[in-house]
CSV table of C-alpha atoms in Angstrom, one decimal:
chain,number,residue,atom,x,y,z
A,1,ASP,CA,-10.3,47.3,22.6
A,2,SER,CA,-9.1,45.4,25.6
A,3,GLY,CA,-11.4,47.2,28.0
A,4,VAL,CA,-8.4,48.6,30.0
A,5,THR,CA,-8.1,52.4,29.9
A,6,GLN,CA,-5.0,54.4,30.6
A,7,THR,CA,-4.6,58.2,30.9
A,8,PRO,CA,-3.0,60.2,29.8
A,9,LYS,CA,-1.9,58.8,26.5
A,10,HIS,CA,1.2,61.0,26.3
A,11,LEU,CA,3.1,62.9,29.0
A,12,ILE,CA,6.0,65.2,28.5
A,13,THR,CA,7.8,66.5,31.6
A,14,ALA,CA,11.2,67.6,32.9
A,15,THR,CA,13.8,65.9,34.9
A,16,GLY,CA,13.1,66.0,38.7
A,17,GLN,CA,9.4,66.3,38.3
A,18,ARG,CA,6.7,63.9,39.5
A,19,VAL,CA,3.9,62.4,37.4
A,20,THR,CA,0.9,60.1,38.0
A,21,LEU,CA,-0.3,57.6,35.5
A,22,ARG,CA,-3.8,56.2,35.8
A,23,CYS,CA,-5.3,52.9,34.9
A,24,SER,CA,-8.9,51.6,34.9
A,25,PRO,CA,-9.1,47.8,34.7
A,26,ARG,CA,-11.7,45.8,32.8
A,27,SER,CA,-15.0,45.6,34.5
A,28,GLY,CA,-14.9,42.9,37.2
A,29,ASP,CA,-11.1,42.4,37.1
A,30,LEU,CA,-9.5,42.5,40.5
A,31,SER,CA,-5.8,42.4,39.5
A,32,VAL,CA,-3.8,45.3,38.0
A,33,TYR,CA,-0.3,45.0,36.7
A,34,TRP,CA,2.1,47.7,35.7
A,35,TYR,CA,4.8,47.2,33.1
A,36,GLN,CA,7.5,49.4,31.6
A,37,GLN,CA,8.6,49.1,28.0
A,38,SER,CA,11.8,50.8,27.0
A,39,LEU,CA,14.3,50.4,24.1
A,40,ASP,CA,17.1,49.2,26.3
A,41,GLN,CA,15.3,47.2,28.9
A,42,GLY,CA,12.4,45.8,26.9
A,43,LEU,CA,9.2,44.9,28.6
A,44,GLN,CA,9.6,44.7,32.4
A,45,PHE,CA,7.1,43.9,35.1
A,46,LEU,CA,7.0,46.6,37.8
A,47,ILE,CA,4.2,45.7,40.3
A,48,GLN,CA,0.9,43.9,40.8
A,49,TYR,CA,-2.1,44.8,42.9
A,50,TYR,CA,-4.9,42.5,43.8
A,51,ASN,CA,-8.1,44.0,45.2
A,52,GLY,CA,-6.3,46.9,46.8
A,53,GLU,CA,-3.3,45.0,48.1
A,54,GLU,CA,0.2,44.7,46.7
A,55,ARG,CA,0.8,41.1,45.6
A,56,ALA,CA,3.9,40.9,43.5
A,57,LYS,CA,6.8,43.2,42.9
A,58,GLY,CA,9.4,43.4,40.1
A,59,ASN,CA,12.4,45.6,39.6
A,60,ILE,CA,10.5,48.7,40.5
A,61,LEU,CA,12.6,51.7,41.5
A,62,GLU,CA,12.2,53.3,45.0
A,63,ARG,CA,11.2,56.5,43.2
A,64,PHE,CA,8.2,54.7,41.8
A,65,SER,CA,5.1,53.8,43.8
A,66,ALA,CA,1.7,52.5,43.0
A,67,GLN,CA,-1.7,51.9,44.6
A,68,GLN,CA,-5.0,50.4,43.8
A,69,PHE,CA,-8.1,52.2,45.1
A,70,PRO,CA,-11.4,50.7,46.4
A,71,ASP,CA,-13.0,51.2,42.9
A,72,LEU,CA,-10.1,49.1,41.6
A,73,HIS,CA,-8.5,51.7,39.5
A,74,SER,CA,-4.8,52.1,39.9
A,75,GLU,CA,-2.2,54.8,39.8
A,76,LEU,CA,1.5,54.7,39.2
A,77,ASN,CA,3.5,57.5,40.7
A,78,LEU,CA,6.9,58.3,39.3
A,79,SER,CA,9.0,60.9,41.1
A,80,SER,CA,12.4,62.6,40.8
A,81,LEU,CA,12.2,61.7,37.1
A,82,GLU,CA,15.3,61.0,35.1
A,83,LEU,CA,15.9,60.9,31.4
A,84,GLY,CA,16.1,57.1,31.6
A,85,ASP,CA,12.5,56.9,32.9
A,86,SER,CA,11.3,57.8,29.4
A,87,ALA,CA,9.3,54.8,28.3
A,88,LEU,CA,5.9,53.3,27.5
A,89,TYR,CA,4.1,52.3,30.7
A,90,PHE,CA,1.4,49.7,30.3
A,91,CYS,CA,-1.2,48.7,32.7
A,92,ALA,CA,-2.8,45.2,32.4
A,93,SER,CA,-5.7,43.6,34.3
A,94,SER,CA,-7.0,40.1,34.9
A,95,ALA,CA,-9.8,38.5,36.7
A,96,ASP,CA,-7.2,36.5,38.6
A,97,ARG,CA,-8.8,33.2,38.6
A,98,GLY,CA,-5.4,31.6,38.5
A,99,ILE,CA,-1.8,32.2,37.6
A,100,THR,CA,-2.5,31.5,33.9
A,101,ASP,CA,-5.4,34.0,33.7
A,102,THR,CA,-5.0,36.2,30.7
A,103,GLN,CA,-3.7,39.7,31.3
A,104,TYR,CA,-5.4,42.3,29.2
A,105,PHE,CA,-3.2,45.3,28.3
A,106,GLY,CA,-4.2,48.9,28.0
A,107,PRO,CA,-2.9,51.1,25.2
A,108,GLY,CA,-0.1,52.5,27.4
A,109,THR,CA,1.1,55.9,28.5
A,110,ARG,CA,4.1,57.3,26.7
A,111,LEU,CA,6.3,59.2,29.1
A,112,THR,CA,9.0,61.5,27.8
A,113,VAL,CA,11.4,63.1,30.2
A,114,LEU,CA,13.3,66.1,28.9
B,1,ALA,CA,14.0,32.2,38.4
B,2,GLN,CA,12.5,32.5,34.9
B,3,SER,CA,13.7,33.9,31.6
B,4,VAL,CA,12.8,33.9,27.9
B,5,THR,CA,15.0,34.2,24.8
B,6,GLN,CA,13.6,35.1,21.5
B,7,LEU,CA,15.9,34.2,18.7
B,8,GLY,CA,15.9,36.9,16.0
B,9,SER,CA,14.9,40.4,16.7
B,10,HIS,CA,13.6,40.8,13.1
B,11,VAL,CA,12.0,38.2,10.9
B,12,SER,CA,11.0,38.9,7.3
B,13,VAL,CA,8.7,36.6,5.2
B,14,SER,CA,6.7,36.9,2.0
B,15,GLU,CA,3.0,36.9,2.0
B,16,GLY,CA,1.8,33.3,2.0
B,17,ALA,CA,5.0,31.9,3.5
B,18,LEU,CA,5.4,30.1,6.7
B,19,VAL,CA,5.9,32.2,9.8
B,20,LEU,CA,8.2,30.8,12.5
B,21,LEU,CA,9.1,32.9,15.5
B,22,ARG,CA,11.4,31.2,18.0
B,23,CYS,CA,11.2,31.3,21.8
B,24,ASN,CA,13.2,29.4,24.4
B,25,TYR,CA,12.5,29.6,28.1
B,26,SER,CA,14.2,28.9,31.3
B,27,SER,CA,12.2,28.1,34.5
B,28,SER,CA,13.1,26.5,37.8
B,29,VAL,CA,9.6,24.9,37.9
B,30,PRO,CA,7.1,23.9,35.2
B,31,PRO,CA,6.4,27.0,33.2
B,32,TYR,CA,3.3,28.6,31.8
B,33,LEU,CA,4.0,30.3,28.4
B,34,PHE,CA,2.3,33.0,26.4
B,35,TRP,CA,2.6,34.7,23.1
B,36,TYR,CA,1.5,38.3,22.8
B,37,VAL,CA,1.3,40.6,19.7
B,38,GLN,CA,1.8,44.3,19.7
B,39,TYR,CA,0.6,46.4,16.7
B,40,PRO,CA,2.1,49.9,16.2
B,41,ASN,CA,0.9,52.3,18.9
B,42,GLN,CA,-1.2,49.7,20.6
B,43,GLY,CA,-1.1,47.6,23.7
B,44,LEU,CA,-0.3,43.9,23.8
B,45,GLN,CA,-2.9,41.3,22.8
B,46,LEU,CA,-2.8,37.7,23.8
B,47,LEU,CA,-2.4,35.3,20.8
B,48,LEU,CA,-2.2,32.0,22.8
B,49,LYS,CA,-1.1,30.5,26.0
B,50,TYR,CA,0.3,27.1,27.3
B,51,THR,CA,-1.2,26.1,30.6
B,52,SER,CA,-0.1,22.4,30.6
B,53,ALA,CA,-3.4,21.1,29.3
B,54,ALA,CA,-2.1,20.3,25.8
B,55,THR,CA,1.4,20.8,24.2
B,56,LEU,CA,0.0,22.1,20.9
B,57,VAL,CA,-1.8,25.3,21.5
B,58,LYS,CA,-4.0,27.0,18.9
B,59,GLY,CA,-4.5,30.7,19.1
B,60,ILE,CA,-6.2,33.5,17.3
B,61,ASN,CA,-5.5,34.6,13.7
B,62,GLY,CA,-4.3,31.1,12.7
B,63,PHE,CA,-1.3,31.0,15.0
B,64,GLU,CA,-0.2,28.0,17.0
B,65,ALA,CA,2.7,27.1,19.2
B,66,GLU,CA,4.0,23.8,20.5
B,67,PHE,CA,5.5,23.3,24.0
B,68,LYS,CA,8.6,21.1,23.9
B,69,LYS,CA,9.9,20.4,27.3
B,70,SER,CA,13.0,18.6,26.1
B,71,GLU,CA,14.0,21.6,24.0
B,72,THR,CA,12.7,24.2,26.4
B,73,SER,CA,11.0,25.8,23.5
B,74,PHE,CA,7.7,27.3,22.6
B,75,HIS,CA,8.0,28.4,19.0
B,76,LEU,CA,5.1,30.3,17.3
B,77,THR,CA,4.0,29.3,13.8
B,78,LYS,CA,1.5,30.2,11.2
B,79,PRO,CA,1.3,28.3,7.9
B,80,SER,CA,0.6,31.3,5.6
B,81,ALA,CA,1.5,34.9,6.4
B,82,HIS,CA,-0.8,37.8,5.8
B,83,MET,CA,0.2,41.4,5.5
B,84,SER,CA,-1.9,42.1,8.6
B,85,ASP,CA,0.4,39.9,10.6
B,86,ALA,CA,3.2,42.5,10.5
B,87,ALA,CA,3.7,43.5,14.1
B,88,GLU,CA,6.0,42.8,17.1
B,89,TYR,CA,5.6,39.5,18.9
B,90,PHE,CA,6.5,38.8,22.5
B,91,CYS,CA,7.0,35.5,24.2
B,92,ALA,CA,6.4,35.5,28.0
B,93,VAL,CA,6.7,33.0,30.9
B,94,THR,CA,5.4,32.7,34.4
B,95,ASN,CA,5.4,29.9,36.9
B,96,ASN,CA,4.2,28.8,40.3
B,97,ALA,CA,7.4,29.3,42.1
B,98,GLY,CA,5.4,31.4,44.5
B,99,GLY,CA,6.7,34.1,46.8
B,100,THR,CA,6.4,37.6,45.5
B,101,SER,CA,6.5,36.6,41.9
B,102,TYR,CA,2.9,35.5,41.6
B,103,GLY,CA,1.4,36.4,38.2
B,104,LYS,CA,4.6,38.1,37.1
B,105,LEU,CA,5.1,37.8,33.3
B,106,THR,CA,8.8,37.8,32.1
B,107,PHE,CA,8.9,38.8,28.5
B,108,GLY,CA,11.4,38.2,25.8
B,109,GLN,CA,13.0,41.0,23.8
B,110,GLY,CA,10.4,40.8,21.1
B,111,THR,CA,10.6,39.8,17.4
B,112,ILE,CA,9.5,42.3,14.7
B,113,LEU,CA,7.7,40.4,11.9
B,114,THR,CA,7.8,42.1,8.4
B,115,VAL,CA,5.6,40.6,5.7
B,116,HIS,CA,6.5,41.4,2.1
B,117,PRO,CA,3.9,41.3,-0.7
């Protein structure tokens, strides 16, 4: 158990809908990262938040947005969903003492868009 | 810019045999390299990381990796495979190029390791 929790574990929805994925980092970790894992794209970095502020951005679609709240949990919002958004979405957290700090991954949320 | 190439999407070994999973990287500045393991229906777990302190890095579960700058490689090895090593393994890179890429891990495509009895 990494100490990172993600809810829900599974999500099934229809095209055009909007969903919210939630992540609680390990106790004391200030950084939260979101990754997408799909069969065709592999594991891709989406976005990082540090202590409530956006710090780094990957190839995140404009339909996707994220935020980190004062209690440090984070939410990833996916809107106007398409079939191709079906994937496993991971959240990771780190204490962020430096760039090589270990990122601890949650179990993921499996999103299926029908 | 940074990228990782894992040679071989599937590797199969017998129990007790050497495990060798290959990773080559590309980075515009000195890299920091990681190996993660993913068991079925689980998140990723860090095996080991190279942070420039030592080129031979020892990790958990008997795994180790050697950073070779001249070959731009960071191959993962284990002397004797166990059935419990069957999983998918990911090599990842990050660097200090700065800008909006801070902390971003770039992953390879993964290598599925199968261990036969």
